[in-house]
């Protein structure tokens, strides 16, 4: 089954699949798989602190993977 789905997805671009899924509606939950470069600028990833900016001592601000665990009373620091 997995091979059939994989082969079907190869037949169209990501943009084409998004358009198809958007048109179908019906509460279908989906999300495209982003490349690391795309993820670094993704609004939701940034809002959820999946990607965060730290101040590197030599090169200045850089984007890094955020801490996967967070506590409101004791937030992690970069």
CSV table of C-alpha atoms in Angstrom, one decimal:
chain,number,residue,atom,x,y,z
A,1,UNK,CA,0.0,0.0,0.0
A,2,UNK,CA,2.8,2.4,0.9
A,3,UNK,CA,4.4,1.9,-2.5
A,4,UNK,CA,1.2,2.7,-4.3
A,5,UNK,CA,0.8,6.0,-2.4
A,6,UNK,CA,4.4,6.9,-2.9
A,7,UNK,CA,4.1,6.3,-6.6
A,8,UNK,CA,0.9,8.3,-6.9
A,9,UNK,CA,2.5,11.3,-5.1
A,10,UNK,CA,5.5,11.3,-7.5
A,11,UNK,CA,3.2,12.0,-10.4
A,12,UNK,CA,2.5,15.6,-9.4
A,13,UNK,CA,4.3,18.5,-7.9
A,14,UNK,CA,3.8,19.5,-4.3
A,15,UNK,CA,2.0,22.6,-5.5
A,16,UNK,CA,-0.4,20.5,-7.6
A,17,UNK,CA,-1.2,18.2,-4.7
A,18,UNK,CA,-1.9,21.3,-2.4
A,19,UNK,CA,-4.3,22.6,-5.1
A,20,UNK,CA,-6.1,19.2,-5.3
A,21,UNK,CA,-6.4,18.9,-1.5
A,22,UNK,CA,-7.6,22.5,-1.1
A,23,UNK,CA,-10.3,22.0,-3.7
A,24,UNK,CA,-11.5,18.7,-2.2
A,25,UNK,CA,-12.1,20.3,1.2
A,26,UNK,CA,-14.2,18.0,3.5
A,27,UNK,CA,-12.0,18.6,6.5
A,28,UNK,CA,-9.0,16.8,5.1
A,29,UNK,CA,-6.0,17.5,7.4
A,30,UNK,CA,-2.8,17.8,5.5
A,31,UNK,CA,0.5,19.7,5.4
A,32,UNK,CA,3.3,19.7,2.9
A,33,UNK,CA,6.7,18.4,3.9
A,34,UNK,CA,9.0,21.4,4.0
A,35,UNK,CA,12.7,21.5,3.2
A,36,UNK,CA,15.0,22.7,6.0
A,37,UNK,CA,15.4,26.0,4.2
A,38,UNK,CA,11.6,26.4,3.9
A,39,UNK,CA,11.0,25.5,7.5
A,40,UNK,CA,13.5,28.1,8.7
A,41,UNK,CA,11.1,30.8,7.4
A,42,UNK,CA,7.8,29.1,8.1
A,43,UNK,CA,5.5,31.4,10.1
A,44,UNK,CA,4.0,28.6,12.1
A,45,UNK,CA,7.4,27.0,12.9
A,46,UNK,CA,8.7,30.4,14.1
A,47,UNK,CA,5.5,31.1,16.1
A,48,UNK,CA,5.8,27.8,17.9
A,49,UNK,CA,9.5,28.3,18.5
A,50,UNK,CA,10.4,25.1,16.5
A,51,UNK,CA,13.0,27.4,14.9
A,52,UNK,CA,14.4,30.2,17.0
A,53,UNK,CA,17.0,32.9,16.7
A,54,UNK,CA,20.0,32.9,19.0
A,55,UNK,CA,22.8,35.4,19.2
A,56,UNK,CA,26.1,33.6,18.3
A,57,UNK,CA,29.1,35.3,19.8
A,58,UNK,CA,31.1,35.4,16.6
A,59,UNK,CA,28.6,35.6,13.8
A,60,UNK,CA,25.6,37.3,15.3
A,61,UNK,CA,22.0,36.2,15.1
A,62,UNK,CA,21.4,32.7,13.6
A,63,UNK,CA,18.4,30.4,13.3
A,64,UNK,CA,18.5,27.1,15.1
A,65,UNK,CA,16.2,24.3,16.0
A,66,UNK,CA,14.2,25.3,19.1
A,67,UNK,CA,14.1,23.4,22.3
A,68,UNK,CA,11.5,20.6,21.9
A,69,UNK,CA,10.5,20.8,25.6
A,70,UNK,CA,9.1,24.0,27.1
A,71,UNK,CA,7.8,24.9,30.5
A,72,UNK,CA,6.0,28.2,31.2
A,73,UNK,CA,7.6,28.6,34.6
A,74,UNK,CA,11.2,27.8,33.5
A,75,UNK,CA,11.6,28.6,29.8
A,76,UNK,CA,14.8,27.4,28.1
A,77,UNK,CA,17.3,29.9,26.8
A,78,UNK,CA,19.5,29.7,23.7
